[in-house]
mmCIF file of C-alpha atoms in Angstrom:
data_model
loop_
_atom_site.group_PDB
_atom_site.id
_atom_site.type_symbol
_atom_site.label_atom_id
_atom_site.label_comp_id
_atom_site.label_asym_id
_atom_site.label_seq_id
_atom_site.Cartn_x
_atom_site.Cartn_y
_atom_site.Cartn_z
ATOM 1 C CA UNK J 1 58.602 2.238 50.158
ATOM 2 C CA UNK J 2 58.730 5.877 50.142
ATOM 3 C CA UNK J 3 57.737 8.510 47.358
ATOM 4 C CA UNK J 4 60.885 9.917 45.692
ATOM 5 C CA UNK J 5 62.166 13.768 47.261
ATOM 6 C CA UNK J 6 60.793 15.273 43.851
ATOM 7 C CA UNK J 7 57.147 13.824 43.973
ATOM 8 C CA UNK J 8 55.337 16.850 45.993
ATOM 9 C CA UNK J 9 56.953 19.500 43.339
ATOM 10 C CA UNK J 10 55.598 16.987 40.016
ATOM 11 C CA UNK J 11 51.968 16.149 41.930
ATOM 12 C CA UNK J 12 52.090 20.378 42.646
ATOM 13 C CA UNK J 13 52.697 21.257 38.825
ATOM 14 C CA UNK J 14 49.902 18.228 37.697
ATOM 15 C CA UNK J 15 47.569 19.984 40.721
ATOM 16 C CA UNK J 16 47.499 23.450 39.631
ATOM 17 C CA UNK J 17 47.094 22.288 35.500
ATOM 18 C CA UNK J 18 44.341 19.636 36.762
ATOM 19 C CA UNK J 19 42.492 22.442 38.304
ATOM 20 C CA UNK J 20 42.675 25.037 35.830
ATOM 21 C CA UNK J 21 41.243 22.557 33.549
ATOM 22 C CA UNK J 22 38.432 21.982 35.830
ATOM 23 C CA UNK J 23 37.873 25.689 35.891
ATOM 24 C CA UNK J 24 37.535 25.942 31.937
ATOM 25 C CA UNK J 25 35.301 23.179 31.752
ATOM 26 C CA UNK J 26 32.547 25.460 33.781
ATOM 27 C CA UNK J 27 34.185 28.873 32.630
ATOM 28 C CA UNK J 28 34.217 28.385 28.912
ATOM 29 C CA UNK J 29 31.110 29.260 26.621
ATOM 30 C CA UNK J 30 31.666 27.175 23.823
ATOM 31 C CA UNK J 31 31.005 23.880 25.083
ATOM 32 C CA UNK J 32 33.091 21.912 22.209
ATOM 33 C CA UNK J 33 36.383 23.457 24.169
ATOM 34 C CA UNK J 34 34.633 22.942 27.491
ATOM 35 C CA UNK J 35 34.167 19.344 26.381
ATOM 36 C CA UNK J 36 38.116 19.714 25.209
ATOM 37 C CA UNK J 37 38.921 20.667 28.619
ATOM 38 C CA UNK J 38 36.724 17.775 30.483
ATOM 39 C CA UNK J 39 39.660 15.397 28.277
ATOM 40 C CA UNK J 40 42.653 17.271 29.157
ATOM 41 C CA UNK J 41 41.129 17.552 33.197
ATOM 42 C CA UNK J 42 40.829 14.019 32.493
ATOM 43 C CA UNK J 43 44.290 13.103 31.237
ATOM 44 C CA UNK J 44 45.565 15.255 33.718
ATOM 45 C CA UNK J 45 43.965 13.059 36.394
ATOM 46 C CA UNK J 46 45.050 10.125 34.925
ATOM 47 C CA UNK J 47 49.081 11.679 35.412
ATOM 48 C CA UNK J 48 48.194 12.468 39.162
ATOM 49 C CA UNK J 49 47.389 8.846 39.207
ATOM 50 C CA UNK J 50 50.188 7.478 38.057
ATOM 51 C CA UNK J 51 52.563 9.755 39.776
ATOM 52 C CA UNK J 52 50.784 8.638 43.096
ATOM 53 C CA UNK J 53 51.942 5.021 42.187
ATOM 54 C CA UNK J 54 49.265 3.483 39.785
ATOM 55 C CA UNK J 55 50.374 3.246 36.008
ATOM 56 C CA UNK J 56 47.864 0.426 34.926
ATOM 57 C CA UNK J 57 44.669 2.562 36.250
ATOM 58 C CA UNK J 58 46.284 6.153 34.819
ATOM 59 C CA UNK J 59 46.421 3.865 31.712
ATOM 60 C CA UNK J 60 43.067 2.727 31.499
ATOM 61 C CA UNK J 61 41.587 5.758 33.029
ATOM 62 C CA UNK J 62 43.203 7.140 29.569
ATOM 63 C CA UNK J 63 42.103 4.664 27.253
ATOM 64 C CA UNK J 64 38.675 3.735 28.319
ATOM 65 C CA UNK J 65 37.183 6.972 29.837
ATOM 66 C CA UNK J 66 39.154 9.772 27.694
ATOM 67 C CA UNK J 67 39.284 7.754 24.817
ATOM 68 C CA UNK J 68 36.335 6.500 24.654
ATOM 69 C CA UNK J 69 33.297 8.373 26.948
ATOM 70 C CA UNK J 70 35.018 11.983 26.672
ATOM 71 C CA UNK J 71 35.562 11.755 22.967
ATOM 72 C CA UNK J 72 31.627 9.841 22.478
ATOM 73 C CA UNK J 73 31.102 13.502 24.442
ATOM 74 C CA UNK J 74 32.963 15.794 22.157
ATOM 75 C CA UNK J 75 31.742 14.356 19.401
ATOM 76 C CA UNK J 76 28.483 14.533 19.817
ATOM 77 C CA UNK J 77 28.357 18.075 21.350
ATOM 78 C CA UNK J 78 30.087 19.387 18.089
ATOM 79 C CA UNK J 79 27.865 17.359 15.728
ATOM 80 C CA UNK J 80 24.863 19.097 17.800
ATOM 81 C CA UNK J 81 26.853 22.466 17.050
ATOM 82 C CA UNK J 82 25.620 23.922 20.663
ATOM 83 C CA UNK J 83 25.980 27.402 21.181
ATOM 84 C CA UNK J 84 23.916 30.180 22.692
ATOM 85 C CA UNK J 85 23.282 32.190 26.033
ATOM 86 C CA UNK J 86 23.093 29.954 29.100
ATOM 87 C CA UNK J 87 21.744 30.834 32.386
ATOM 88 C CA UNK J 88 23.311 30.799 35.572
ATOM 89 C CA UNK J 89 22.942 31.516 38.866
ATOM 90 C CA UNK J 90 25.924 32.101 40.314
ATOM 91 C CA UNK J 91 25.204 32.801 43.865
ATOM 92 C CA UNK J 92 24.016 29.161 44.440
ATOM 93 C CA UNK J 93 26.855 28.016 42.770
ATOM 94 C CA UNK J 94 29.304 29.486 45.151
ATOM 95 C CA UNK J 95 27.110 28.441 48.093
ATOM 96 C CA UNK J 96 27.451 25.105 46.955
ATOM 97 C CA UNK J 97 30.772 24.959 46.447
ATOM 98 C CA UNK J 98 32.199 26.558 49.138
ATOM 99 C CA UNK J 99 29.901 24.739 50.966
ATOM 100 C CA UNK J 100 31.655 21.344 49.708
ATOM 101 C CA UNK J 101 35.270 22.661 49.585
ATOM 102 C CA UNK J 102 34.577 23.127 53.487
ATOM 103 C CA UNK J 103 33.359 20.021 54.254
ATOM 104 C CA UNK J 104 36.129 17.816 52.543
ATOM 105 C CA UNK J 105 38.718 19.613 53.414
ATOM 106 C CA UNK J 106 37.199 19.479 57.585
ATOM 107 C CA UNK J 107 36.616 15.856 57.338
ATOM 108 C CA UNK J 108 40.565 15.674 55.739
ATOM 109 C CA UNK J 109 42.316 17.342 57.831
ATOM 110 C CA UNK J 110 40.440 16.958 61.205
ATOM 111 C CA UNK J 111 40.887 13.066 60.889
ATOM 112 C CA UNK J 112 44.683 13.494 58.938
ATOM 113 C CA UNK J 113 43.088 11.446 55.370
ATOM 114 C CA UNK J 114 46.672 12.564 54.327
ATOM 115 C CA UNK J 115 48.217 10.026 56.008
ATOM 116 C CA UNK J 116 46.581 7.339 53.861
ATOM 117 C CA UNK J 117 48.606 8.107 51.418
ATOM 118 C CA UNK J 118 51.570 5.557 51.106
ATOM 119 C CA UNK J 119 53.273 5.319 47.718
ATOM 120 C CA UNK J 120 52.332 1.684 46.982
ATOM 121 C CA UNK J 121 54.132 -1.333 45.986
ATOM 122 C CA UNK J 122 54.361 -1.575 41.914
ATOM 123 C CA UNK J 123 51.411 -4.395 40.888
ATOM 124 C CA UNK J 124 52.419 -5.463 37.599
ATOM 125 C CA UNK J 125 49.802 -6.051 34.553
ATOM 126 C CA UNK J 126 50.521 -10.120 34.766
ATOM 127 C CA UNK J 127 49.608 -10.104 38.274
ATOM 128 C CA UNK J 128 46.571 -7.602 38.282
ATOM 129 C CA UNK J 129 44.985 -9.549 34.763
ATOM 130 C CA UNK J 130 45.676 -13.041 37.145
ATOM 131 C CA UNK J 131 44.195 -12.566 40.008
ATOM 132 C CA UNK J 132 41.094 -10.396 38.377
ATOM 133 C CA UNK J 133 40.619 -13.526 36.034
ATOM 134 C CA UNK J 134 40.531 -16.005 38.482
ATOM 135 C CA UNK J 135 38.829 -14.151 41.435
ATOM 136 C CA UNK J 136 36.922 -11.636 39.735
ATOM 137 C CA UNK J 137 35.383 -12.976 36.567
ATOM 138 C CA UNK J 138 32.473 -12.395 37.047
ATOM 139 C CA UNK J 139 33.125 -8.482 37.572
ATOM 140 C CA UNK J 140 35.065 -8.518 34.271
ATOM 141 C CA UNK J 141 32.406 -10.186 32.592
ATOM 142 C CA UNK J 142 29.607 -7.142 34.084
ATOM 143 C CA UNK J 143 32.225 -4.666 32.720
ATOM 144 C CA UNK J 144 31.775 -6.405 29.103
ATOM 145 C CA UNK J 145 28.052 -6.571 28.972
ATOM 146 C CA UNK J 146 27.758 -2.579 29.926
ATOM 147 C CA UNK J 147 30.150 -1.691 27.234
ATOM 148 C CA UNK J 148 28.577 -4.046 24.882
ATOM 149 C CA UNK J 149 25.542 -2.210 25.821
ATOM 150 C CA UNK J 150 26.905 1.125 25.515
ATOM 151 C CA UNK J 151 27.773 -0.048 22.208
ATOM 152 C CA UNK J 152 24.300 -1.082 21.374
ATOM 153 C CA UNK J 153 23.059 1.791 22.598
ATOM 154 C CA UNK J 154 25.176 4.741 20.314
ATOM 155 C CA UNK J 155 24.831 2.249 17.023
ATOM 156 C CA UNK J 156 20.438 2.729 17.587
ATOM 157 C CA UNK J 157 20.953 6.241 18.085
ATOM 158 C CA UNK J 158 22.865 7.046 15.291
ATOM 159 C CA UNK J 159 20.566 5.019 13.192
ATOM 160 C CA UNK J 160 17.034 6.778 14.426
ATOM 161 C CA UNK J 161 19.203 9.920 13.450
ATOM 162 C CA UNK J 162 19.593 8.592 10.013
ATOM 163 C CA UNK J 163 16.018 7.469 9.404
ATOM 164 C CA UNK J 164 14.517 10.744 10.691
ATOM 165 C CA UNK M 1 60.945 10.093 53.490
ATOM 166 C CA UNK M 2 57.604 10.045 55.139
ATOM 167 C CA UNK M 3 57.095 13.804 54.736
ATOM 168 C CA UNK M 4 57.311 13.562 51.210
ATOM 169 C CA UNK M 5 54.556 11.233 51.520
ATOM 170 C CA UNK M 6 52.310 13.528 53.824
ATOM 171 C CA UNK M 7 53.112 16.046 51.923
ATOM 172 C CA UNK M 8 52.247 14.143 48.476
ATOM 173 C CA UNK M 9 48.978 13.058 50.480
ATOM 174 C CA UNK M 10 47.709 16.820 51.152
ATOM 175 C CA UNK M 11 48.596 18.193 47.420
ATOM 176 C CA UNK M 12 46.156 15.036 46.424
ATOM 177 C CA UNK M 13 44.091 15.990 48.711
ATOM 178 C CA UNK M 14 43.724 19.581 48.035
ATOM 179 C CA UNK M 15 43.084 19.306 44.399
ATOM 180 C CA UNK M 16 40.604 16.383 44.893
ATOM 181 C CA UNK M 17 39.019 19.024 47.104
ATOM 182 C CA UNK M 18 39.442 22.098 44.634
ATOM 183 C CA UNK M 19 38.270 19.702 41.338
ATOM 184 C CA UNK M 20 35.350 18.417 43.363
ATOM 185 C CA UNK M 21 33.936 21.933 44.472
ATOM 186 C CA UNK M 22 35.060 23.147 40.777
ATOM 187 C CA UNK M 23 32.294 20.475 39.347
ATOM 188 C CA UNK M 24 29.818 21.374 42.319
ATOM 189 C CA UNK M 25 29.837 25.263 41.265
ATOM 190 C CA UNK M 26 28.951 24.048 37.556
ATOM 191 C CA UNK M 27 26.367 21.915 38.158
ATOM 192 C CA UNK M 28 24.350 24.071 40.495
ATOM 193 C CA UNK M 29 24.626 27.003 39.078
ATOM 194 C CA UNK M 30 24.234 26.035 35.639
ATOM 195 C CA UNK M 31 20.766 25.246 33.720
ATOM 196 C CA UNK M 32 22.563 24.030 30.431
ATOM 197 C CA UNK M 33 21.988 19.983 30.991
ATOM 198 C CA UNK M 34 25.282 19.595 28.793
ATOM 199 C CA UNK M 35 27.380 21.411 30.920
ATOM 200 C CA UNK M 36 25.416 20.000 33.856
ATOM 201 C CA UNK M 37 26.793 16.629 32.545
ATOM 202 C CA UNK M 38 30.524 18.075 31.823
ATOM 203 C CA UNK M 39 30.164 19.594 35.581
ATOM 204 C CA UNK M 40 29.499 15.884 36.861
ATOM 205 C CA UNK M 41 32.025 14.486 35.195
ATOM 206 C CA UNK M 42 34.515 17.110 36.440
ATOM 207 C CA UNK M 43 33.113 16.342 40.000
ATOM 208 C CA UNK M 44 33.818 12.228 39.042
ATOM 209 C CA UNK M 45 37.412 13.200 38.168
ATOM 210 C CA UNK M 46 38.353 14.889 41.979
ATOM 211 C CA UNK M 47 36.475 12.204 43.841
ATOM 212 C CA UNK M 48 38.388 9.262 41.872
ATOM 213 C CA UNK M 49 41.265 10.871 42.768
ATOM 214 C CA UNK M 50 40.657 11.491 46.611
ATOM 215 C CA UNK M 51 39.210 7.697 46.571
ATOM 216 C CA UNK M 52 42.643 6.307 45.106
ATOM 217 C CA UNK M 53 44.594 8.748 47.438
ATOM 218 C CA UNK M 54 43.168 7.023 50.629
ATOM 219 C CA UNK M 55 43.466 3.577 48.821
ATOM 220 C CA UNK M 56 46.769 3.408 48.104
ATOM 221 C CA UNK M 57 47.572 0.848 50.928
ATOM 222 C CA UNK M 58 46.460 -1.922 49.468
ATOM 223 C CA UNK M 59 47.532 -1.435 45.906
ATOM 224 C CA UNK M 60 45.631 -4.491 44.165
ATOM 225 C CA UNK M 61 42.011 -3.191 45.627
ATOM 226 C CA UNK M 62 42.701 -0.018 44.267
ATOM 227 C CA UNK M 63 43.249 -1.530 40.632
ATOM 228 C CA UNK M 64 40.193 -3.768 40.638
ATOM 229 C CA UNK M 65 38.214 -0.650 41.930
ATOM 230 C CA UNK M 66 39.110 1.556 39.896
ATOM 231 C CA UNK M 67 38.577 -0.832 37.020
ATOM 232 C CA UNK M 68 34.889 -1.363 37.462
ATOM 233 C CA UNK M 69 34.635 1.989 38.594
ATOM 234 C CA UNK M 70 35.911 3.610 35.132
ATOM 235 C CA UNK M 71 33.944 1.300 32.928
ATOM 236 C CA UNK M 72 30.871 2.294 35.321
ATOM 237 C CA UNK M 73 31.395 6.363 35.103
ATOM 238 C CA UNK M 74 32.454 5.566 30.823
ATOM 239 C CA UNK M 75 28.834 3.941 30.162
ATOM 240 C CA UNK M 76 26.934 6.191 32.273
ATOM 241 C CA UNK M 77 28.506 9.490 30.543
ATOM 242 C CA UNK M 78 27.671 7.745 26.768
ATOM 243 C CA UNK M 79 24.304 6.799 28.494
ATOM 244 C CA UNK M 80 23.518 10.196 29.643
ATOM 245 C CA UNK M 81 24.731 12.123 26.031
ATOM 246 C CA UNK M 82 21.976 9.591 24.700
ATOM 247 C CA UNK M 83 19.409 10.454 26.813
ATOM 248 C CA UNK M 84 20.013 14.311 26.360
ATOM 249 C CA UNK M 85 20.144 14.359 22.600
ATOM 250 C CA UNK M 86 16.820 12.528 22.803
ATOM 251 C CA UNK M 87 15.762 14.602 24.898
ATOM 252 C CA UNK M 88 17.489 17.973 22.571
ATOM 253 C CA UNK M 89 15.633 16.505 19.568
ATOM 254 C CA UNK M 90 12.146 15.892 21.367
ATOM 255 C CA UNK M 91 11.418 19.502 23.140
ATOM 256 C CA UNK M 92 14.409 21.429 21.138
ATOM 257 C CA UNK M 93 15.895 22.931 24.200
ATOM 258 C CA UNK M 94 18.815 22.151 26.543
ATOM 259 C CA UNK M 95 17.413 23.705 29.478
ATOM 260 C CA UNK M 96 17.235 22.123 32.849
ATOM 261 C CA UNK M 97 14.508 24.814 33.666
ATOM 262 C CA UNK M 98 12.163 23.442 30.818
ATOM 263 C CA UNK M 99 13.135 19.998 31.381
ATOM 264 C CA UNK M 100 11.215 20.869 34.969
ATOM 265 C CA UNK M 101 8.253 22.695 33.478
ATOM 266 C CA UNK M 102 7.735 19.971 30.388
ATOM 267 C CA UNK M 103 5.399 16.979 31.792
ATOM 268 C CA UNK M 104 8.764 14.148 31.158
#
């Protein structure tokens, strides 16, 4: 199966919004709309991900992780009300990241990790939810427990706010 | 047909790349722990998607991977705001630098 003649142009146009996202997530003093942009980089993500052939992860990348950690995020940050000067050294920052943008993209194109890329076979929900109940329960039942826990977690902090 | 697909592979590529040093940049040269955090996740976002770019073979890996994987990153992020507004309310900074010199 092969990737429609209009892909490259749609990943191109999710690419360069996906990255200036990124960019005002770092760039952007207030941190509520840097938090803002962490959930549009991350809905962005999730469109990359479903162009490159995998709706039912783009989907719960969505619902779970911008819906529900990004927003936990947002939330808080503007109910701390977090402003002020910041310091940064932005020397090391380049070095760092230059520094990683060389090595990925060395290791990528010296060994062609391009070519990886396939645009896969449709897996439909039915047969993902299957196969992950009867060979991966256990898994699914990990992934409860954590949120549960996560739950847990935000309920106690909320309260120790309100007692305080 | 297979260009499309190599060239698919190296856009997904290069913005995994660019998103990934994008997140590097903020969390080094940042001392806010909050946008330390944000920078992470941005880094999370560009590796997830060069991870699912070279796992697109085998299509029903990739979906139980990236299931456990989300619900991992989700409960560490909500873990980590916890820990930092402790820690915002306890020494009334949100400073990786006085994080360092307070005795945590």
């Amino acid at each position: 199966m092969f990737a429609p003649i209009e892909m490259p142009l749609f990943v191109g146009v999710m690419a360069v919004a996906a990255a200036i996202a990124a960019y005002y997530v770092i760039k952007l003093k207030d941190m509520i709309y840097a938090s803002i942009s962490l959930a549009l980089l991350g809905s962005l993500t999730a469109a990359l991900i479903a162009l490159a052939g995998f709706p039912i992860v783009a989907a719960y990348l969505v619902l779970v992780y911008v819906g529900a950690a990004v927003m936990f995020l947002i939330i808080t940050i503007s109910m701390l009300g977090l402003r002020g000067s910041e310091e940064r050294d932005t020397f090391r920052g380049i070095i760092a990241a230059a520094a990683v943008f060389t090595l990925v993209i060395a290791i990528a194109f010296s060994s062609k990790l391009y070519n990886f890329y396939v645009l896969p076979y449709s897996v439909s929900a039915q047969q993902a939810a299957s196969r992950l109940l009867s060979r991966y329960l256990l898994v699914l039942a990990l992934i409860f427990v954590g949120q549960a826990t996560t739950i847990v977690e935000a309920i106690s902090i909320a309260r120790r706010g309100g007692r305080s | 047909m297979i260009i499309v697909d190599q060239l698919t592979g190296v856009l997904l590529v290069l913005v995994s790349a660019i998103i990934m040093s994008i997140g590097v940049y903020g969390f080094t040269a940042s001392r806010n722990l909050f946008r330390q955090l944000l920078s992470i996740e941005v880094l999370f976002n560009g590796v997830f998607l060069l991870v699912i770019t070279l796992l697109s073979a085998s299509p029903l890996v990739t979906v139980y991977y990236s299931i456990v994987v989300i619900s991992v990153v989700s409960v560490e992020a909500i873990v980590v705001t916890a820990i930092l507004v402790a820690f915002l309310r306890a020494y009334r900074t949100h400073s990786s630098t006085d994080l360092e010199e307070s005795e945590v």
